[in-house]
PDB file of C-alpha atoms in Angstrom:
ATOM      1  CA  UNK A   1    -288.633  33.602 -38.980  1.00  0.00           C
ATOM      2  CA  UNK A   2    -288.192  33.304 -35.361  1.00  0.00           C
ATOM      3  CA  UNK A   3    -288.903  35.959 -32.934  1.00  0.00           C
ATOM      4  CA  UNK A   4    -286.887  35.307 -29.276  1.00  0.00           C
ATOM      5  CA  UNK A   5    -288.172  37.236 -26.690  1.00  0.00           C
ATOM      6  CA  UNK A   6    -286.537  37.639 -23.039  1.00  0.00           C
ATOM      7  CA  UNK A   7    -286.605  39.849 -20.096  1.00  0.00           C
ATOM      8  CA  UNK A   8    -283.351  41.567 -21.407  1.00  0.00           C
ATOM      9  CA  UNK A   9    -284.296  41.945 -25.084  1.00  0.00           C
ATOM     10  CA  UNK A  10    -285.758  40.023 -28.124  1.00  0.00           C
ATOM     11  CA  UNK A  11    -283.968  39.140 -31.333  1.00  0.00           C
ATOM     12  CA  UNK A  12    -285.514  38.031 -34.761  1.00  0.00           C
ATOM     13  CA  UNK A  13    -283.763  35.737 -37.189  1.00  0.00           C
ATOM     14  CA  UNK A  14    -284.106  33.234 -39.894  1.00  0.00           C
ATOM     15  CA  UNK A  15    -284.659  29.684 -38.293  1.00  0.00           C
ATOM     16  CA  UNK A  16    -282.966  28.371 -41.680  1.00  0.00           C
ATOM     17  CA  UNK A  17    -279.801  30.236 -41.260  1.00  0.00           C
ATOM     18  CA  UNK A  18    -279.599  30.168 -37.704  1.00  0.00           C
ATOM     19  CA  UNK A  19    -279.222  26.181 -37.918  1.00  0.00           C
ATOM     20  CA  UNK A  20    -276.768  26.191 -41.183  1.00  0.00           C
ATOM     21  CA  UNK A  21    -274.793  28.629 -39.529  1.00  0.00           C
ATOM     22  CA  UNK A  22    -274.997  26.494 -36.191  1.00  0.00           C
ATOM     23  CA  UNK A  23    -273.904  23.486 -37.880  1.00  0.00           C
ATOM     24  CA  UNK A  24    -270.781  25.286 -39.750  1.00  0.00           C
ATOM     25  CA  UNK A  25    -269.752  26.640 -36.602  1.00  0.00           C
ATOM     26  CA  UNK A  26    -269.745  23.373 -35.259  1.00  0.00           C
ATOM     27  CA  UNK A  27    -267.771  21.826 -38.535  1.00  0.00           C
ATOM     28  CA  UNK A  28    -265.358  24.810 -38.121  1.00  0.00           C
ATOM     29  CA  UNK A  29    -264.597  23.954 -34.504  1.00  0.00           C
ATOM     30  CA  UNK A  30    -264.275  20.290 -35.574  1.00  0.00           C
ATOM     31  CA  UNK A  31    -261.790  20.656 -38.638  1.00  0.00           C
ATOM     32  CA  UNK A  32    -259.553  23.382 -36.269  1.00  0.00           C
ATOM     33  CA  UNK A  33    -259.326  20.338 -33.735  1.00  0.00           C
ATOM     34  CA  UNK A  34    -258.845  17.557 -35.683  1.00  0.00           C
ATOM     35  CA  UNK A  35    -258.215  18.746 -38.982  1.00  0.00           C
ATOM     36  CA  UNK A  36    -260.328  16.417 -41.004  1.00  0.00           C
ATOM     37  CA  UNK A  37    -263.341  18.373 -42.037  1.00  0.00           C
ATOM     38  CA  UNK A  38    -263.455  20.133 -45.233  1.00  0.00           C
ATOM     39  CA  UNK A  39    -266.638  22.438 -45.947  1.00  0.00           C
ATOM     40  CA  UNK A  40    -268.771  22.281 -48.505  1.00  0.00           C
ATOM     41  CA  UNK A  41    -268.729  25.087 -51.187  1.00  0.00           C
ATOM     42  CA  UNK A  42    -272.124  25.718 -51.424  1.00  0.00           C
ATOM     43  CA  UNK A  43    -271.615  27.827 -47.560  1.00  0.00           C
ATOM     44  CA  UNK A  44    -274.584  28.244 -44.975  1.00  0.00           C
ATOM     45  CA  UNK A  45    -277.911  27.681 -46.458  1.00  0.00           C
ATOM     46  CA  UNK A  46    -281.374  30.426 -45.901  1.00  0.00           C
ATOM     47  CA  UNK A  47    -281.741  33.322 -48.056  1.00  0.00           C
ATOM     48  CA  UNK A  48    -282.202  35.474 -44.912  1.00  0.00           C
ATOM     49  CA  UNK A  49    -278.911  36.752 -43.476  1.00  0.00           C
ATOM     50  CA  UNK A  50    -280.232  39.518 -41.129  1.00  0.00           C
ATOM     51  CA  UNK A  51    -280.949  39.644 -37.529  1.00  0.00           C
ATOM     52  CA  UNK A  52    -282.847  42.123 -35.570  1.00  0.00           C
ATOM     53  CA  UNK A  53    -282.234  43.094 -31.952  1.00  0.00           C
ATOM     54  CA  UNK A  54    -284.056  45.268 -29.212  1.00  0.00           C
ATOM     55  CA  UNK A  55    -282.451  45.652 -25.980  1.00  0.00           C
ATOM     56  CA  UNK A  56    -285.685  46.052 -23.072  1.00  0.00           C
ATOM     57  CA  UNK A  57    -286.676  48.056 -21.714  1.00  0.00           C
ATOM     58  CA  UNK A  58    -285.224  51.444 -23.968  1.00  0.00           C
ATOM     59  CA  UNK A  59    -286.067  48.881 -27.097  1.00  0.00           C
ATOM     60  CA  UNK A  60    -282.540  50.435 -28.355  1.00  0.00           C
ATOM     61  CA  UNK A  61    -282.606  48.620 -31.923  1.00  0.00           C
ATOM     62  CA  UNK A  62    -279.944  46.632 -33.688  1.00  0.00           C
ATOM     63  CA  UNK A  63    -279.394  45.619 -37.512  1.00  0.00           C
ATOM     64  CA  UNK A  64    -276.759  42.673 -37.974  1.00  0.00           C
ATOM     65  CA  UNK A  65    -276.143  42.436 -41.480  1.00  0.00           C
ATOM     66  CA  UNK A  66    -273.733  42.540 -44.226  1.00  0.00           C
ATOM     67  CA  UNK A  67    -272.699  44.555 -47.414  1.00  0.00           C
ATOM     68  CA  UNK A  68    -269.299  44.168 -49.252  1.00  0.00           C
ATOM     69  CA  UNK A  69    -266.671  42.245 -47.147  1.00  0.00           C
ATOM     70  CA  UNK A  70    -267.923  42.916 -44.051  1.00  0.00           C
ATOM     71  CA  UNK A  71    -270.322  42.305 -41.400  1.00  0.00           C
ATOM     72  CA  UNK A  72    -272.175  45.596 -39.548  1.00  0.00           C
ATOM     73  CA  UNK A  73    -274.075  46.440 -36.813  1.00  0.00           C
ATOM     74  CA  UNK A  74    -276.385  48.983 -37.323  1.00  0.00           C
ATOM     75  CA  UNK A  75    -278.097  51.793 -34.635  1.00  0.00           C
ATOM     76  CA  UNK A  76    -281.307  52.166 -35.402  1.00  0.00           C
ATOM     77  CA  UNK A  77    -283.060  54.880 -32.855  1.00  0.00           C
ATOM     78  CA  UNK A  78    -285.763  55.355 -35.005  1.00  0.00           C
ATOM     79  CA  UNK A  79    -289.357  56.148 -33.241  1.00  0.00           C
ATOM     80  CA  UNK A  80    -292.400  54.424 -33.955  1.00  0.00           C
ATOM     81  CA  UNK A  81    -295.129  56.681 -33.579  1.00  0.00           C
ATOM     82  CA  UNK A  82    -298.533  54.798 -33.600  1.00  0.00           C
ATOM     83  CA  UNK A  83    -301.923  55.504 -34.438  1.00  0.00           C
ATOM     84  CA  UNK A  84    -304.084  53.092 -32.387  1.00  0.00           C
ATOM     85  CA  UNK A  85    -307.680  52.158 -34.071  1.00  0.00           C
ATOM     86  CA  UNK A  86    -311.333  51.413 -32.507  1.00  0.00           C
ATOM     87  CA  UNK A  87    -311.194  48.317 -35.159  1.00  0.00           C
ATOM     88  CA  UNK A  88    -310.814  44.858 -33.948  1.00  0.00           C
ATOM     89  CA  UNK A  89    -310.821  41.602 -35.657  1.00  0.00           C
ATOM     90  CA  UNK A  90    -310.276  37.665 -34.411  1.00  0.00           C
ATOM     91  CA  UNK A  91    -306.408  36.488 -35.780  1.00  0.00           C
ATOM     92  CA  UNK A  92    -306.047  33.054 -35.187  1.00  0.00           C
ATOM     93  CA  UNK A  93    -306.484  32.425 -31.732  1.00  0.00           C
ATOM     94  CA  UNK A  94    -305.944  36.029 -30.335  1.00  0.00           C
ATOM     95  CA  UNK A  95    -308.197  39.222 -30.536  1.00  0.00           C
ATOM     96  CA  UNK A  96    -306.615  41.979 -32.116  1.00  0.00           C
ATOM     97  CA  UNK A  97    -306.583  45.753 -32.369  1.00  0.00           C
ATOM     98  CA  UNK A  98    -306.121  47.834 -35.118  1.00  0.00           C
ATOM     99  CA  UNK A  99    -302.578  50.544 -35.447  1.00  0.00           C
ATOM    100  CA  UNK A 100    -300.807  52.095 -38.463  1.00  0.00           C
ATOM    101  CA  UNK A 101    -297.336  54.153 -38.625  1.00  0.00           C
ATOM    102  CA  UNK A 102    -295.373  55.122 -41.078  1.00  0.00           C
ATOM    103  CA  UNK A 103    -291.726  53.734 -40.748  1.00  0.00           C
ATOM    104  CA  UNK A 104    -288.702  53.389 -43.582  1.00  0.00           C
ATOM    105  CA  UNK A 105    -290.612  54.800 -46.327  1.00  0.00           C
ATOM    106  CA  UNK A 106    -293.560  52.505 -45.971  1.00  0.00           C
ATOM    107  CA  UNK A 107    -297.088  52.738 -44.386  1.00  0.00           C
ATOM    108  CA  UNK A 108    -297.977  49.998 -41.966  1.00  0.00           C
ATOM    109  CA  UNK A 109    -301.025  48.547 -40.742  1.00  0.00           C
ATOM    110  CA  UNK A 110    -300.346  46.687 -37.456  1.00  0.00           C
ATOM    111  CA  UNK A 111    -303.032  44.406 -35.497  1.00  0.00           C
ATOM    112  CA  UNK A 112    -301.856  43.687 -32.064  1.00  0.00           C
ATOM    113  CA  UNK A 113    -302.996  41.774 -29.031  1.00  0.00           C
ATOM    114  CA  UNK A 114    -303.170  42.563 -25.156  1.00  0.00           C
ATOM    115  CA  UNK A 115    -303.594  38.773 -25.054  1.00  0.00           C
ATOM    116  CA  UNK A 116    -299.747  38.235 -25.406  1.00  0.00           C
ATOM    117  CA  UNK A 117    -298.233  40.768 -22.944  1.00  0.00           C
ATOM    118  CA  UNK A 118    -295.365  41.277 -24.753  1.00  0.00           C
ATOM    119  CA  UNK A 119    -294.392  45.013 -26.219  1.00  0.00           C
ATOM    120  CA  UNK A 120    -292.433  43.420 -29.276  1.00  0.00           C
ATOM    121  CA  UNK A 121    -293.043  42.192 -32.892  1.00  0.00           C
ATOM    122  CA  UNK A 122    -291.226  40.777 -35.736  1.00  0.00           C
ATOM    123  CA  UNK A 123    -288.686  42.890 -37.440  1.00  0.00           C
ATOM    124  CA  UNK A 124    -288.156  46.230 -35.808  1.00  0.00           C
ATOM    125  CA  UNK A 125    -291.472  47.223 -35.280  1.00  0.00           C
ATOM    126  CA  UNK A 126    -292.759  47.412 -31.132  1.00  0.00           C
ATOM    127  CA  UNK A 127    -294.503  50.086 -29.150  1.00  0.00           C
ATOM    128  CA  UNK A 128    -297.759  48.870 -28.824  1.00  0.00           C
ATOM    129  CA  UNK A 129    -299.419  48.430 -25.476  1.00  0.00           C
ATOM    130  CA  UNK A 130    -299.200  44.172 -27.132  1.00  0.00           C
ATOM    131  CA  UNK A 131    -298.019  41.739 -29.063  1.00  0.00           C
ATOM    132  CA  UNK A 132    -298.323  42.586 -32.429  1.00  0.00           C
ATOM    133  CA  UNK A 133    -299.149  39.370 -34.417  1.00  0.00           C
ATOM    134  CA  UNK A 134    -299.875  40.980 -37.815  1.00  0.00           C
ATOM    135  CA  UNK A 135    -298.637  43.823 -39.955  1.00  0.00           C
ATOM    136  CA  UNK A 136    -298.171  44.629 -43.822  1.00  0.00           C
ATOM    137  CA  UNK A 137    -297.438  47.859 -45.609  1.00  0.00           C
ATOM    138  CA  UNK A 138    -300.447  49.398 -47.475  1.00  0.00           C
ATOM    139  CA  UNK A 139    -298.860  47.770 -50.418  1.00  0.00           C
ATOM    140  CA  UNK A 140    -298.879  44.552 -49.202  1.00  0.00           C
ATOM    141  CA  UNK A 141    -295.515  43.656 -50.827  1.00  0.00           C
ATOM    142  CA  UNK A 142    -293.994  43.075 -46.963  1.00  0.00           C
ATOM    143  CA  UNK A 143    -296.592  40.798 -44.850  1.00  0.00           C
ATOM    144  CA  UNK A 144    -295.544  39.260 -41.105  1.00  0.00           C
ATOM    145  CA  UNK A 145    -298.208  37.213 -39.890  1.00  0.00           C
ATOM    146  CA  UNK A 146    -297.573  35.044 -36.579  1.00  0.00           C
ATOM    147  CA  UNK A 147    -297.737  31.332 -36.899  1.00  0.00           C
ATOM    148  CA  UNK A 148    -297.231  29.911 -33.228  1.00  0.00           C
ATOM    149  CA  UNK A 149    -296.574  30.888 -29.936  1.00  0.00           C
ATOM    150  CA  UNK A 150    -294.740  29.272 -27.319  1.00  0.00           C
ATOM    151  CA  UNK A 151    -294.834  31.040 -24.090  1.00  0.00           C
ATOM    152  CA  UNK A 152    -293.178  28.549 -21.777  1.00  0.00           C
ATOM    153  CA  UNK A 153    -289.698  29.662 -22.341  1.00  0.00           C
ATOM    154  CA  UNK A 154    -288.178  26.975 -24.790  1.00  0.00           C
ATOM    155  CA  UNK A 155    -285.969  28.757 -27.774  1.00  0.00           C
ATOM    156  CA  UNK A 156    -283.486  28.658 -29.731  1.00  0.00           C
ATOM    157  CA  UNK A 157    -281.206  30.683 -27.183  1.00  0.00           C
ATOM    158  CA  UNK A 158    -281.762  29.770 -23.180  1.00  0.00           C
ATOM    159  CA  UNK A 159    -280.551  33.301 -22.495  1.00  0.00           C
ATOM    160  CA  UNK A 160    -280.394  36.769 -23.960  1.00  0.00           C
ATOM    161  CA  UNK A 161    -276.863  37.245 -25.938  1.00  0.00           C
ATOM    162  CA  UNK A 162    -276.341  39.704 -27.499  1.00  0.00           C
ATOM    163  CA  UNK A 163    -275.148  39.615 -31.180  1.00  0.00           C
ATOM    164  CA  UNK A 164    -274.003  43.223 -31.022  1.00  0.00           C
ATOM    165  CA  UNK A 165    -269.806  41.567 -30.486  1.00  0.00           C
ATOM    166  CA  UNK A 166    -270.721  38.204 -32.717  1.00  0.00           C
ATOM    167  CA  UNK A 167    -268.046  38.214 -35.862  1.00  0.00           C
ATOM    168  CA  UNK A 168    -266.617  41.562 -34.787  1.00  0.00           C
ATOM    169  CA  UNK A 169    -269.073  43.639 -37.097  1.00  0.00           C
ATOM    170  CA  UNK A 170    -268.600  47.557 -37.798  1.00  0.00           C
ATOM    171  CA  UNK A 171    -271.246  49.483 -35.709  1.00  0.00           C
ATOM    172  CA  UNK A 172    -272.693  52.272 -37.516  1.00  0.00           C
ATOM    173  CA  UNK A 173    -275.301  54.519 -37.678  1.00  0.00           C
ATOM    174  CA  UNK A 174    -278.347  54.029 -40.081  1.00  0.00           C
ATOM    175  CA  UNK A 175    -277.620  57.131 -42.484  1.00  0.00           C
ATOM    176  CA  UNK A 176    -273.915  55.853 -42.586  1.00  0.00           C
ATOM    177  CA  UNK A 177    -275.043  52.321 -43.622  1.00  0.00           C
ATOM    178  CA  UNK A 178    -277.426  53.936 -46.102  1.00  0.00           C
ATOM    179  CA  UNK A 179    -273.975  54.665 -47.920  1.00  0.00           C
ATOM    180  CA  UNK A 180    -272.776  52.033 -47.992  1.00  0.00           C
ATOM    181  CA  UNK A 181    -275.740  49.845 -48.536  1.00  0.00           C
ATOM    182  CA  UNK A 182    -275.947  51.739 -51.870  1.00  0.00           C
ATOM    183  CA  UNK A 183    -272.331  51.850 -52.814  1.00  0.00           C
ATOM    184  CA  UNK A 184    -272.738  48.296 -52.375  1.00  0.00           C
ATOM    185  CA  UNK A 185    -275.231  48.157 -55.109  1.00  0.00           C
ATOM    186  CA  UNK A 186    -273.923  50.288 -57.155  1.00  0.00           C
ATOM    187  CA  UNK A 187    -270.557  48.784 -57.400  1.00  0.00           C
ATOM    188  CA  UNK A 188    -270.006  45.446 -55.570  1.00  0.00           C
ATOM    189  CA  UNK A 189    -266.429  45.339 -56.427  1.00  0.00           C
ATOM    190  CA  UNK A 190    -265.057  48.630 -54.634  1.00  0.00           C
ATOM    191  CA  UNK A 191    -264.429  46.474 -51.703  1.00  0.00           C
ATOM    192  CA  UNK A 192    -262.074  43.932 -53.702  1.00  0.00           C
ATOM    193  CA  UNK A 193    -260.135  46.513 -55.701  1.00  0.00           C
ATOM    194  CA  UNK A 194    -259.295  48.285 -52.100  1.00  0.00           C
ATOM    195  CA  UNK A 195    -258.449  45.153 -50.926  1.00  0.00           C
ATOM    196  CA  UNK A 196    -255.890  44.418 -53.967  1.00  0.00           C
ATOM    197  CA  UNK A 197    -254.847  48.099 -53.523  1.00  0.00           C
ATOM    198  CA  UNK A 198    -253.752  47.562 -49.992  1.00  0.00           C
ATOM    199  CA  UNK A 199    -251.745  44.206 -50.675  1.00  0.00           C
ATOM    200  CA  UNK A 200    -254.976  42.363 -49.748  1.00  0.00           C
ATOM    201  CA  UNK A 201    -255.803  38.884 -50.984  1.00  0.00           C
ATOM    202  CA  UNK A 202    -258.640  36.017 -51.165  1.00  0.00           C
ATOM    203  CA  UNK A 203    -258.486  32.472 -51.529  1.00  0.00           C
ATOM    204  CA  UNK A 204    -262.188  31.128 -53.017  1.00  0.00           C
ATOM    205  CA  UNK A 205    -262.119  28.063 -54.622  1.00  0.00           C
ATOM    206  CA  UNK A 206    -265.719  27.089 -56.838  1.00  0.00           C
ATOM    207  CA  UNK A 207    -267.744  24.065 -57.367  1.00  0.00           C
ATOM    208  CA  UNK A 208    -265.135  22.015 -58.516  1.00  0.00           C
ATOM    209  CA  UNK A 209    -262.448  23.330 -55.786  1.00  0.00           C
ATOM    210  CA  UNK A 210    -259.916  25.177 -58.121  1.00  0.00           C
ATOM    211  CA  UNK A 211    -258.753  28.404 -56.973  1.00  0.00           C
ATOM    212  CA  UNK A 212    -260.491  31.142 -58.597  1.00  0.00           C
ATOM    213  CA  UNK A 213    -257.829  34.153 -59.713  1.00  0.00           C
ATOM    214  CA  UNK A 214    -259.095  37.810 -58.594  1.00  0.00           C
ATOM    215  CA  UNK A 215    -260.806  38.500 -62.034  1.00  0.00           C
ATOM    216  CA  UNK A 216    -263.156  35.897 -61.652  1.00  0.00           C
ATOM    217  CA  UNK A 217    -263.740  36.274 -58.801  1.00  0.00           C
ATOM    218  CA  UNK A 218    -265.350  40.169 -59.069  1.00  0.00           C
ATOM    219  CA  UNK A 219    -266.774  39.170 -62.438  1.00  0.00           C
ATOM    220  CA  UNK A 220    -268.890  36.217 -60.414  1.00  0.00           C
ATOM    221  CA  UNK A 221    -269.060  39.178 -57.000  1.00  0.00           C
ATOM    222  CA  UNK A 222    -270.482  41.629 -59.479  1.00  0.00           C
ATOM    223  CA  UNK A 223    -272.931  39.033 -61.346  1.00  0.00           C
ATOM    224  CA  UNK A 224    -274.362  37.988 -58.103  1.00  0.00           C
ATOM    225  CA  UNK A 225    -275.027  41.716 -57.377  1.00  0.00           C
ATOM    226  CA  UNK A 226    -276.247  42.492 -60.494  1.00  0.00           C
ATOM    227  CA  UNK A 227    -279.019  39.402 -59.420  1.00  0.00           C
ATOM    228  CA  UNK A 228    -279.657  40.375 -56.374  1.00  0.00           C
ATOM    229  CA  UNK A 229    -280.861  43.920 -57.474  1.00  0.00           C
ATOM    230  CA  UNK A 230    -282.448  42.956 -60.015  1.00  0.00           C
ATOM    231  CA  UNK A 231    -284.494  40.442 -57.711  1.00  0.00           C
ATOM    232  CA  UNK A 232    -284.517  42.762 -54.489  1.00  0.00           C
ATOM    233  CA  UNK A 233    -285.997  46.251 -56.136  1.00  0.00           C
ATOM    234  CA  UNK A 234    -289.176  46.216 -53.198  1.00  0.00           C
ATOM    235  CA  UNK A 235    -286.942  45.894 -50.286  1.00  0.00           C
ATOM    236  CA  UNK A 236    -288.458  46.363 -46.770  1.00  0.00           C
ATOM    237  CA  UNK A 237    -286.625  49.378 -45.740  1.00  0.00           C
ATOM    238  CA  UNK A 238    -287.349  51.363 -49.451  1.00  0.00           C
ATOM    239  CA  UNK A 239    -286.259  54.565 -48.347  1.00  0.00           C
ATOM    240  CA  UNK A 240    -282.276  53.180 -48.201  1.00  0.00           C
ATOM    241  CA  UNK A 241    -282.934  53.498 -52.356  1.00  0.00           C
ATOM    242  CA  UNK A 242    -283.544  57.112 -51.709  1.00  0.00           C
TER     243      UNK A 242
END
């Protein structure tokens, strides 16, 4: 995971699927030019689809990510509220502080350093008076540990953009998404059958490149679900199962 931090904001993402999607992007420009490029059907590769936002200096928070069909942008103005320790301990390089807070159903036990002066951290969690470089739940199912810093301002992105107006998602609130995040789950298919409904249609082709017929594919939509929830029953956020 990368965290990208700038004066405007900071934004957390998969390395992995910021350079697959990167690279289709750029194949996608290419075949709409010159016609000649034909993606694979294996799609963008990393298993982490998410981004993160906060906008500085409010730290107004941002969840791209998708359910269904679409693509959503979710408000998150959830506070932090911190309980800063005496305890200290040596991370790596840096000297760190002890915090805990409870946020999205989970306890979490944050170290942070003054050492980095940057109010941020990975994922959505900031508010310290540092960097925080290391913080699980008291489970210790959900770990984020930093692995390098560079503080000379080379990224991924030379400027803050924000992803807010990327792929024209659906903002929502975080209860609303809670909905829909568990219809989702519950039955992946809803937003095919609306689709048909409305006079909607999709073209996916599989491995071999035939055209699969609307049957197959929601029987291969709802196997994949069926998957992922059986694989993702500790997610970060476990109060969206609630």
């Amino acid at each position: 995971m990368i965290l990208n931090v700038f004066k405007e904001g900071s934004q957390f993402y998969s390395r992995a699927s910021f350079v697959s999607d990167s690279i289709r992007q750029k194949e996608i420009k290419k075949m709409r030019e010159t016609g000649s490029i034909t993606l694979g059907p294996t799609g963008p590769q990393g298993k982490i689809k998410f981004k993160v936002e906060k906008k500085h200096p409010e730290f107004k928070m941002g969840y791209l990510s998708e359910a269904g069909l679409d693509n959503y942008w979710v408000e998150d103005d959830r506070k932090m509220n911190w309980k800063i320790l005496p305890e200290k301990e040596k991370i790596g390089e840096f000297t760190a502080q002890k915090a805990t807070t409870d946020f999205a159903g989970r306890k979490w036990i944050a170290w942070f350093t003054t050492e980095i002066p940057i109010q941020d951290g990975p994922y959505k969690f900031h508010g310290l008076p540092g960097f925080i470089i290391k913080i699980e739940d008291s489970s210790r199912s959900h770990s984020f540990i930093l692995k390098g810093a560079n503080l000379d301002s080379k990224a991924e992105f030379k400027s803050f953009k924000s992803d807010e107006n990327s792929k024209k998602p659906i903002v929502i609130e975080t209860e609303k998404f809670k909905n829909i995040f568990l219809e989702n789950r519950a039955d992946p298919n809803k937003k095919f059958r609306d689709l048909a409904v409305s006079g909607g249609s999709l073209e996916i082709t599989d491995s071999s490149g035939k055209v699969m017929s609307m049957k197959e594919i929601m029987q291969m939509n709802e196997k994949r679900q069926r998957e992922a929830n059986r694989k993702n029953n500790n997610i970060l956020e476990i109060d969206l199962l609630r």
